[in-house]
PDB file of C-alpha atoms in Angstrom:
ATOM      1  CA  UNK W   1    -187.874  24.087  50.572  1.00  0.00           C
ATOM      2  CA  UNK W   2    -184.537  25.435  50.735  1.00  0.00           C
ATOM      3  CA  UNK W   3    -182.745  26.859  47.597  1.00  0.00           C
ATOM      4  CA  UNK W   4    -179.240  27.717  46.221  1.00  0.00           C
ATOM      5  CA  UNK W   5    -177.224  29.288  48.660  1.00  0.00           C
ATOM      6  CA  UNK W   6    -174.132  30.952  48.545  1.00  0.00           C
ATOM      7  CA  UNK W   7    -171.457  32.368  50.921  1.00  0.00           C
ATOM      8  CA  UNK W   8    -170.446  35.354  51.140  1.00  0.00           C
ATOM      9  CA  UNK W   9    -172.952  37.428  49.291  1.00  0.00           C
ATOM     10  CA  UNK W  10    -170.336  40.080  49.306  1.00  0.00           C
ATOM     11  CA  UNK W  11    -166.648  39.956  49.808  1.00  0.00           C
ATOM     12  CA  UNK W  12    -163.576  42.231  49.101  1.00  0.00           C
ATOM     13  CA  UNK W  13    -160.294  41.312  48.894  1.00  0.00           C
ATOM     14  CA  UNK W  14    -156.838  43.134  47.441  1.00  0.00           C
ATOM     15  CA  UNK W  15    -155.402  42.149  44.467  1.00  0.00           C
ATOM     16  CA  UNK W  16    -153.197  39.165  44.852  1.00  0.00           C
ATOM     17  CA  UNK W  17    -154.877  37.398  47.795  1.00  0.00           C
ATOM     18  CA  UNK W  18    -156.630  33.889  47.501  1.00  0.00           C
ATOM     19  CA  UNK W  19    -160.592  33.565  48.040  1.00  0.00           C
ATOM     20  CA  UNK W  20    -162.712  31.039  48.464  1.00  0.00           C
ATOM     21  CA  UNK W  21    -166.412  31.206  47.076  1.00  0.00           C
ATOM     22  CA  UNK W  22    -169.033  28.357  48.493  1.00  0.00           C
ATOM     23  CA  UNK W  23    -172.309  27.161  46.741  1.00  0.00           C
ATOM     24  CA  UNK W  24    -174.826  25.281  48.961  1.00  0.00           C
ATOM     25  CA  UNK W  25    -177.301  23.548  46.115  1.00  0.00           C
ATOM     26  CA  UNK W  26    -180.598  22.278  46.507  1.00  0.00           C
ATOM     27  CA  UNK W  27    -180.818  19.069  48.235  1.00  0.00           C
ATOM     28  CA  UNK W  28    -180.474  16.063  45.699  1.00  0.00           C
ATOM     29  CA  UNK W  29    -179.536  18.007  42.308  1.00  0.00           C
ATOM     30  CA  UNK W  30    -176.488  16.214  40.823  1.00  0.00           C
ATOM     31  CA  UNK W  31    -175.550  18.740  38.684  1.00  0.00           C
ATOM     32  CA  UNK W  32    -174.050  21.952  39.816  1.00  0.00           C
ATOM     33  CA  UNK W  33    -172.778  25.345  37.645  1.00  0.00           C
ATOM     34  CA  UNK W  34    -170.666  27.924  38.321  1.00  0.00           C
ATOM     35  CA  UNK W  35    -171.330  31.153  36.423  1.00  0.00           C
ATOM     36  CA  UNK W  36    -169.784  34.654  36.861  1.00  0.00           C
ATOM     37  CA  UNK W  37    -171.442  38.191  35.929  1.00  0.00           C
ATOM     38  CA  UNK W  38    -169.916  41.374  34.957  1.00  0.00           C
ATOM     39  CA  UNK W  39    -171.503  44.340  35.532  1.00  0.00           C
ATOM     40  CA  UNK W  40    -174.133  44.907  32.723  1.00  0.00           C
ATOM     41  CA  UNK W  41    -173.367  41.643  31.272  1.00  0.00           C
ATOM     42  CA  UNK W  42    -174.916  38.376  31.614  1.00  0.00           C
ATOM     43  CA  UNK W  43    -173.890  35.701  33.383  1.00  0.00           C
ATOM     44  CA  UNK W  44    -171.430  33.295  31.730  1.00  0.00           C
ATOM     45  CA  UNK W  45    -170.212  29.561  32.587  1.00  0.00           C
ATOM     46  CA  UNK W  46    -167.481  28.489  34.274  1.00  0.00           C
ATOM     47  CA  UNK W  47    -167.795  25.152  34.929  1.00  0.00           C
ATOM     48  CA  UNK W  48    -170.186  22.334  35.732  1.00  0.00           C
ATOM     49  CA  UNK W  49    -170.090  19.031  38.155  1.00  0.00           C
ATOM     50  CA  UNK W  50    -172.197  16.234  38.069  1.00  0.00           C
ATOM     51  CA  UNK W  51    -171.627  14.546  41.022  1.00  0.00           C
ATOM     52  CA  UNK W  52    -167.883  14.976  42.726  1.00  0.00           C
ATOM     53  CA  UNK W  53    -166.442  15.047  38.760  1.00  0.00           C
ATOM     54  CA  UNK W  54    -165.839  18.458  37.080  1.00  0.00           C
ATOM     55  CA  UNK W  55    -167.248  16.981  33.813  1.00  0.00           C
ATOM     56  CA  UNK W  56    -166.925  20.596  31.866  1.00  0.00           C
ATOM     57  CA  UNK W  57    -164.381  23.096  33.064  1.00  0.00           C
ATOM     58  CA  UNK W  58    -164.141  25.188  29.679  1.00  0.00           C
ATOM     59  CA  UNK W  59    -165.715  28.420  31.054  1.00  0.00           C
ATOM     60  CA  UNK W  60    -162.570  28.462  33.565  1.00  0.00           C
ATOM     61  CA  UNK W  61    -160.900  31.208  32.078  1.00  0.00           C
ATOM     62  CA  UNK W  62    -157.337  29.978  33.596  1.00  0.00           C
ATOM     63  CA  UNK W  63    -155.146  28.511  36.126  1.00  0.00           C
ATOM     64  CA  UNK W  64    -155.951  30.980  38.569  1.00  0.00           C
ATOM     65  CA  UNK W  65    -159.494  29.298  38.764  1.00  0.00           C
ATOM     66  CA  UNK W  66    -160.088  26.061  40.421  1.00  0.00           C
ATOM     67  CA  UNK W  67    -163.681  24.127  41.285  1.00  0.00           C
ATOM     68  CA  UNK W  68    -164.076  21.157  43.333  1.00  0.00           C
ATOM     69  CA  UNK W  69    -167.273  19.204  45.017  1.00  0.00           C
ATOM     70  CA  UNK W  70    -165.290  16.516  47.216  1.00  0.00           C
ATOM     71  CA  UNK W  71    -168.562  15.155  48.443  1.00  0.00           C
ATOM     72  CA  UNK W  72    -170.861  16.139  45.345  1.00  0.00           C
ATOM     73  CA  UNK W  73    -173.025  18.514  46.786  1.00  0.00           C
ATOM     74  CA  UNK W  74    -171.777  21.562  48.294  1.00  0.00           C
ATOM     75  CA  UNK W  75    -168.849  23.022  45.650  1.00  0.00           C
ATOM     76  CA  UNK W  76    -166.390  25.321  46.418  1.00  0.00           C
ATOM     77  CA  UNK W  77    -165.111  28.238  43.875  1.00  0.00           C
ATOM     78  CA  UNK W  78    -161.090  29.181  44.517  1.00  0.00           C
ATOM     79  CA  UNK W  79    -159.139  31.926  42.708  1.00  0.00           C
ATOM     80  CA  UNK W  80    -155.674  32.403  43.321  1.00  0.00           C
ATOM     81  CA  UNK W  81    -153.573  35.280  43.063  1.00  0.00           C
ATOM     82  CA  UNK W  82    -156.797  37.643  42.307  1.00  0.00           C
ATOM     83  CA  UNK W  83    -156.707  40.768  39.757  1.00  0.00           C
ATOM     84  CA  UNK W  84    -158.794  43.403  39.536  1.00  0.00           C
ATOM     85  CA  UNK W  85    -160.577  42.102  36.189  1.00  0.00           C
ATOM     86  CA  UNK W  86    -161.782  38.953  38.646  1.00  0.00           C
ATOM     87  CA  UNK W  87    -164.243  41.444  40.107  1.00  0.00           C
ATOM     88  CA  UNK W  88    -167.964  40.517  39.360  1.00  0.00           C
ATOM     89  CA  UNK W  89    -170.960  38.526  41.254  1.00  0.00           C
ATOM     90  CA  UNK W  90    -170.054  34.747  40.841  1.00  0.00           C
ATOM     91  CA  UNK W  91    -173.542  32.605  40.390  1.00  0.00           C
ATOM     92  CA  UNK W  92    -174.320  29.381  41.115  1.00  0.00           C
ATOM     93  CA  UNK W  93    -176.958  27.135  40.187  1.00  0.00           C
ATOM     94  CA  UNK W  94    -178.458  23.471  40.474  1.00  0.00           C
ATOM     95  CA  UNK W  95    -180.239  20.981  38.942  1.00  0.00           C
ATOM     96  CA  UNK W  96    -181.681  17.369  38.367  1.00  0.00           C
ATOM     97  CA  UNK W  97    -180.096  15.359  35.975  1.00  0.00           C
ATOM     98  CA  UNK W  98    -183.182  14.072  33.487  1.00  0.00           C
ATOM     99  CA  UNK W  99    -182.636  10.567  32.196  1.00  0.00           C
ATOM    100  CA  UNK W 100    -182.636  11.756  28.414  1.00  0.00           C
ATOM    101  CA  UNK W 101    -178.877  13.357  28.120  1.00  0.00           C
ATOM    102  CA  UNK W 102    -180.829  15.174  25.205  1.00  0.00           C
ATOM    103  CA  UNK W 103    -183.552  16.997  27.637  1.00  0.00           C
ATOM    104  CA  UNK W 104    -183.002  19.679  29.641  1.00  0.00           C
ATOM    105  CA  UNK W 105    -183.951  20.743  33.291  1.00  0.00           C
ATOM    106  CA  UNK W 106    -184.293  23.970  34.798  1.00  0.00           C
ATOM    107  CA  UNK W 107    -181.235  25.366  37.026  1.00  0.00           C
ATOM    108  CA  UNK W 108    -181.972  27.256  39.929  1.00  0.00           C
ATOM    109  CA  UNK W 109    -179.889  29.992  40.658  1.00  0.00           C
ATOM    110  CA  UNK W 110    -178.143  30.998  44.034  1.00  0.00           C
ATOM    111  CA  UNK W 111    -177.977  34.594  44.990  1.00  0.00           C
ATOM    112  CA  UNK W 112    -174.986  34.867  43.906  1.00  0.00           C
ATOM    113  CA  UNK W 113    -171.483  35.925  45.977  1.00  0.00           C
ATOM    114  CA  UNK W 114    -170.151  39.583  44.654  1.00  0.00           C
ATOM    115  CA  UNK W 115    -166.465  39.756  44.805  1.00  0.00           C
ATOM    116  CA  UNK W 116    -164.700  42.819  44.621  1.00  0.00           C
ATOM    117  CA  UNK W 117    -160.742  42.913  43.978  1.00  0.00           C
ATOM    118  CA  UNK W 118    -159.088  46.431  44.869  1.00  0.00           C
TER     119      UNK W 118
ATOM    120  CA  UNK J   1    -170.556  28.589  19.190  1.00  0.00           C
ATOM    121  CA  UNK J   2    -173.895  29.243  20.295  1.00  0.00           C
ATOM    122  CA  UNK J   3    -174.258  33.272  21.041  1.00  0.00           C
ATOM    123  CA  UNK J   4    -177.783  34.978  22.390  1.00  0.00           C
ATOM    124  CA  UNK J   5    -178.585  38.481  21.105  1.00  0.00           C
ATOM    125  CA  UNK J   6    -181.213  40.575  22.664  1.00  0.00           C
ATOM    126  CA  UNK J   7    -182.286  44.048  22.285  1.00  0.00           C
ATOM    127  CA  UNK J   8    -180.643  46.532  24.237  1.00  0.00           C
ATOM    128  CA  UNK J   9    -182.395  48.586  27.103  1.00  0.00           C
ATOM    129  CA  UNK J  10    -183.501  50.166  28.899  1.00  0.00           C
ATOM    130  CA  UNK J  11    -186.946  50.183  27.549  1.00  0.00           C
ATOM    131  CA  UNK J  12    -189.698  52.276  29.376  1.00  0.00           C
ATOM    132  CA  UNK J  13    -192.806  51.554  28.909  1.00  0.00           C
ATOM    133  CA  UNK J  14    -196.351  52.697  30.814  1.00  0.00           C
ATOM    134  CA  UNK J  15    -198.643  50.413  32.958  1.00  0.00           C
ATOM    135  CA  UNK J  16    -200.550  48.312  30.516  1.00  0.00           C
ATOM    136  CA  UNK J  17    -198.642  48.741  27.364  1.00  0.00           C
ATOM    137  CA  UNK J  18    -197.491  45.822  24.883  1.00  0.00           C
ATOM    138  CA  UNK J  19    -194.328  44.358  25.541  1.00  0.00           C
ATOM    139  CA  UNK J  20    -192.047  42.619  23.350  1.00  0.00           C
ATOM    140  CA  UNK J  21    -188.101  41.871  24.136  1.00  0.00           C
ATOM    141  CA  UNK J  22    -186.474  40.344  20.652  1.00  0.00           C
ATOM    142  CA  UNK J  23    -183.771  37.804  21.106  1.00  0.00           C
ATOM    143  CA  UNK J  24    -182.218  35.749  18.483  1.00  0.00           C
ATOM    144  CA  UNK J  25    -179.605  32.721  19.128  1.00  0.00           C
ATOM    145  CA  UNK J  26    -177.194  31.429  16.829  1.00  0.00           C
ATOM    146  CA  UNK J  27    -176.360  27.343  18.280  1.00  0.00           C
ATOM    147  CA  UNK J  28    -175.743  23.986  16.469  1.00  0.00           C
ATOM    148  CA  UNK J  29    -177.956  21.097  17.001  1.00  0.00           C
ATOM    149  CA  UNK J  30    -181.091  21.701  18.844  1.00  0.00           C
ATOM    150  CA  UNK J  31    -180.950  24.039  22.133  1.00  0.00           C
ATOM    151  CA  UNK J  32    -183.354  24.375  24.720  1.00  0.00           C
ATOM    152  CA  UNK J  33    -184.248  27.991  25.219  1.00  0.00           C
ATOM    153  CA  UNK J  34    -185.264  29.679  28.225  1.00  0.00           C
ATOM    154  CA  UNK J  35    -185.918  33.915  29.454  1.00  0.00           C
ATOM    155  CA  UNK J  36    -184.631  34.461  32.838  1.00  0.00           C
ATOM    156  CA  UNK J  37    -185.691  37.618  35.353  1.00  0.00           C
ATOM    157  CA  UNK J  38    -183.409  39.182  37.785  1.00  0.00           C
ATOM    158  CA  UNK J  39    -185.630  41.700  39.949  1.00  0.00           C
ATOM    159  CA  UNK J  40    -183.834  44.527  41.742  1.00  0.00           C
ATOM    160  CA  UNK J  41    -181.726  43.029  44.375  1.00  0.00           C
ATOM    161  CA  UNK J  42    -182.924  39.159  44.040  1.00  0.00           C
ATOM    162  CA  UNK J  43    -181.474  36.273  41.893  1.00  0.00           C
ATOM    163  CA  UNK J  44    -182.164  35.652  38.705  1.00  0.00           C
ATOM    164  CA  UNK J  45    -185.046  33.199  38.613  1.00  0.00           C
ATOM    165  CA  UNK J  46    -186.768  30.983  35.382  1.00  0.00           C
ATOM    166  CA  UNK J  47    -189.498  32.746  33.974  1.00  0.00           C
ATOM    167  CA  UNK J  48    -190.116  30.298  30.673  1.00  0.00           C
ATOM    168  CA  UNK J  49    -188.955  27.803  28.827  1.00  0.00           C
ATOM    169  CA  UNK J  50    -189.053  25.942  25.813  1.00  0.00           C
ATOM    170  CA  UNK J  51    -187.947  22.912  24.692  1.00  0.00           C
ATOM    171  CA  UNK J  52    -188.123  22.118  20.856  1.00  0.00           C
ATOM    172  CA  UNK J  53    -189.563  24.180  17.801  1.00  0.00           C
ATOM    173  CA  UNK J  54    -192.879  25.566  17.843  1.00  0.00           C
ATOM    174  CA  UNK J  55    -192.723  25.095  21.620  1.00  0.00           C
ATOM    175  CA  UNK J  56    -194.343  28.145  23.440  1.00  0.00           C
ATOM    176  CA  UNK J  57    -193.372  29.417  26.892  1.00  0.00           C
ATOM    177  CA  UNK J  58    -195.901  31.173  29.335  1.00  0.00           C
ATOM    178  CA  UNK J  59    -195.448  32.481  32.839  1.00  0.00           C
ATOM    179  CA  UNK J  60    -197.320  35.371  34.534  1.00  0.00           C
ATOM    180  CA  UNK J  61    -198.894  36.171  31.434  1.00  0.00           C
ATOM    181  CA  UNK J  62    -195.521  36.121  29.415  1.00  0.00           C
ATOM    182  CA  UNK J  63    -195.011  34.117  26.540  1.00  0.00           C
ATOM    183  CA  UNK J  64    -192.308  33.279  24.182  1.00  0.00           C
ATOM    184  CA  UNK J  65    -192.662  31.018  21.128  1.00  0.00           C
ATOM    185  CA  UNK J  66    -189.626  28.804  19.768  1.00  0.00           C
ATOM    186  CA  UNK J  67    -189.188  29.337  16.525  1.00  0.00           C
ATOM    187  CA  UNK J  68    -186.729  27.570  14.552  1.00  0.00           C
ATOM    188  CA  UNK J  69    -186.953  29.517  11.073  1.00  0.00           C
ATOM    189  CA  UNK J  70    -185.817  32.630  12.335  1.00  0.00           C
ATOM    190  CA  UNK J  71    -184.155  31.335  15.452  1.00  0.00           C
ATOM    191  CA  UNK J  72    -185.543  33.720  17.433  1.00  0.00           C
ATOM    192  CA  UNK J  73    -187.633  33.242  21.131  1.00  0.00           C
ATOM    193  CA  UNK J  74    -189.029  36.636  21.321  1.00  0.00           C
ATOM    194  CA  UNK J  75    -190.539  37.878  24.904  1.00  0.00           C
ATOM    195  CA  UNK J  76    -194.262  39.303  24.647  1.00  0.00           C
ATOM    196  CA  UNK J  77    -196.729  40.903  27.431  1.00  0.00           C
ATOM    197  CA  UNK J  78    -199.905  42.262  26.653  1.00  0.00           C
ATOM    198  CA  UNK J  79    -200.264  44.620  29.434  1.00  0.00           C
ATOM    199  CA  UNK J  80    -197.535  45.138  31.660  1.00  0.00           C
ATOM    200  CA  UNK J  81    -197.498  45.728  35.761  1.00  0.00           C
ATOM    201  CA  UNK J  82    -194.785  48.216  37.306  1.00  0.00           C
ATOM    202  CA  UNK J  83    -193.840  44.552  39.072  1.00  0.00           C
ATOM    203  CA  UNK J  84    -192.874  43.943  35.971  1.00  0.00           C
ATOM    204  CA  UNK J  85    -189.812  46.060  36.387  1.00  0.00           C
ATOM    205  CA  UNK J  86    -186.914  43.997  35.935  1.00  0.00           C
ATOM    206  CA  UNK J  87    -183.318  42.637  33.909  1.00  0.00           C
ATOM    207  CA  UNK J  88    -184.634  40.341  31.364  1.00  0.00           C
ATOM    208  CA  UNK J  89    -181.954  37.587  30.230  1.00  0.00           C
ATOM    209  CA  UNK J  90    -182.718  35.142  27.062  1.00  0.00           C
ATOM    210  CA  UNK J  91    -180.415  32.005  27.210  1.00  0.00           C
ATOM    211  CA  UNK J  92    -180.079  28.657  25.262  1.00  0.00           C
ATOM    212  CA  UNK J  93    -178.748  25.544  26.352  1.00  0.00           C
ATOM    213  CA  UNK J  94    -176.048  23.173  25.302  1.00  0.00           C
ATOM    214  CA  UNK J  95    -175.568  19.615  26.253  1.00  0.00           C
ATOM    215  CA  UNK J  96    -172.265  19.189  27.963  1.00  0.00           C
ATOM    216  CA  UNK J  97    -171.394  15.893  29.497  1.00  0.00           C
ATOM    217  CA  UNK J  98    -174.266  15.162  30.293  1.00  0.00           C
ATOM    218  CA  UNK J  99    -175.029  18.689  31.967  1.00  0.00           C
ATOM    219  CA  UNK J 100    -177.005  21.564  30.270  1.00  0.00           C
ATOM    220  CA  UNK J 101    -174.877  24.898  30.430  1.00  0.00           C
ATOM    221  CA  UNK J 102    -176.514  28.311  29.629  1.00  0.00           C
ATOM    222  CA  UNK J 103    -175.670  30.694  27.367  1.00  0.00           C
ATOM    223  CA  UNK J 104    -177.029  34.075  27.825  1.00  0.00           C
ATOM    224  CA  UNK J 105    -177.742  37.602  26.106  1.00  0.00           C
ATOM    225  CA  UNK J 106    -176.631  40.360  27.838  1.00  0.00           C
ATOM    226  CA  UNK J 107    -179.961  41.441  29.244  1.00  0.00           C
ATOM    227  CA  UNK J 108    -182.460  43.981  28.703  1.00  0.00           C
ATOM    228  CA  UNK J 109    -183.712  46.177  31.545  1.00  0.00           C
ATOM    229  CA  UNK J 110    -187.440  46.863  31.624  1.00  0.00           C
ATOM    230  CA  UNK J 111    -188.528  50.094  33.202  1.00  0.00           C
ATOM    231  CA  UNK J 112    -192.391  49.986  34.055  1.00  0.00           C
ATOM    232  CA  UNK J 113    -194.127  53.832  34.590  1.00  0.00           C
ATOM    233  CA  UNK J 114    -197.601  55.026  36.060  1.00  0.00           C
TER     234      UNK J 114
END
């Protein structure tokens, strides 16, 4: 079946501009992440829906950042007014929601989208 | 908070040889803990997991054992392919509303020779 996708897989913008980053998830996962990777780091979360609700949004590393997932499946990524230190490939990744809040399930990652502010 | 350390790379090794990738955690409570790949060019995709102590991982003849006492989740091969070439990333997870986020190490690249 179909997995993560994301759109663009590459885009540049100057510094300043607005961009929009789209995650396409796996048909029927609930919960959806947002995580972004700098070069020779790994990734690191942003924020995380279950369903339309952004129920964790501490990774958001300021106003500049903004999430949503109107319909609660695909989510879309905005940064205003980018900077050059936005630069990096933003992930995204799905999964189920398990019935225990205390188990885990795996998250499947997208491709990723790498953004590039000059 | 929770952290992830892993041992820097690159490491080269030849076709066959013994692998291990260390990785320690530091997390309240009682985190999942999983070792991601990313292969050159591709996503990063689940290569184990574990759930609780004394847990062991396997996957393409990788395993990692959970152990609590020296929070550590250690990656180990016994004879590694030049497929194996990769970014290795050890994570943990947290409960978070009801959600699971990841927190991972900062990689280790694995180098596979003839």
């Amino acid at each position: 079946g179909a997995g993560v996708s994301q759109t663009p897989s590459n885009k540049v913008t100057e510094k300043g501009k607005y961009v929009e980053l789209r995650c396409d998830p796996i048909s029927g996962h609930t919960a959806l992440y947002w995580y972004r990777q700098s070069l020779g780091q790994g990734p690191e979360f942003l924020i995380y829906f279950q369903g339309t609700g952004a129920a964790d949004d501490s990774g958001l590393p300021n106003d500049r950042f903004f999430a949503v997932r109107p319909e609660g499946s695909v989510s879309t990524l905005k940064i205003q007014r980018t900077e050059r230190g936005d630069s990096a490939v933003y992930l995204c990744a799905s999964s189920l929601i398990p019935p225990d809040p205390r188990k885990t399930d795996t998250q499947y990652f997208g491709p990723g989208t790498r953004l590039t502010v000059l | 908070g929770n952290s992830v350390t892993q041992m820097e790379g690159p490491v080269t090794l030849s076709e066959e040889a013994f692998l291990t990738i260390n990785c320690t955690y530091t997390a309240t409570g009682y985190p999942s803990l999983f070792w991601y790949v990313q292969y050159p060019g591709e996503g990063l995709q689940l290569l184990l997991k574990a759930t609780k102590a004394d847990d062991k991982g396997s996957n393409k003849g990788f395993e990692a054992t959970y152990r609590k006492e020296t929070t550590s989740f250690h990656l180990e091969k016994g004879s590694v392919q030049v497929s194996d070439s990769a970014v290795y990333f050890c994570a943990l997870s947290a409960v978070t509303g009801g959600g699971n986020k990841l927190t991972f190490g900062t990689g280790t690249q694995l180098k596979v020779e003839l």
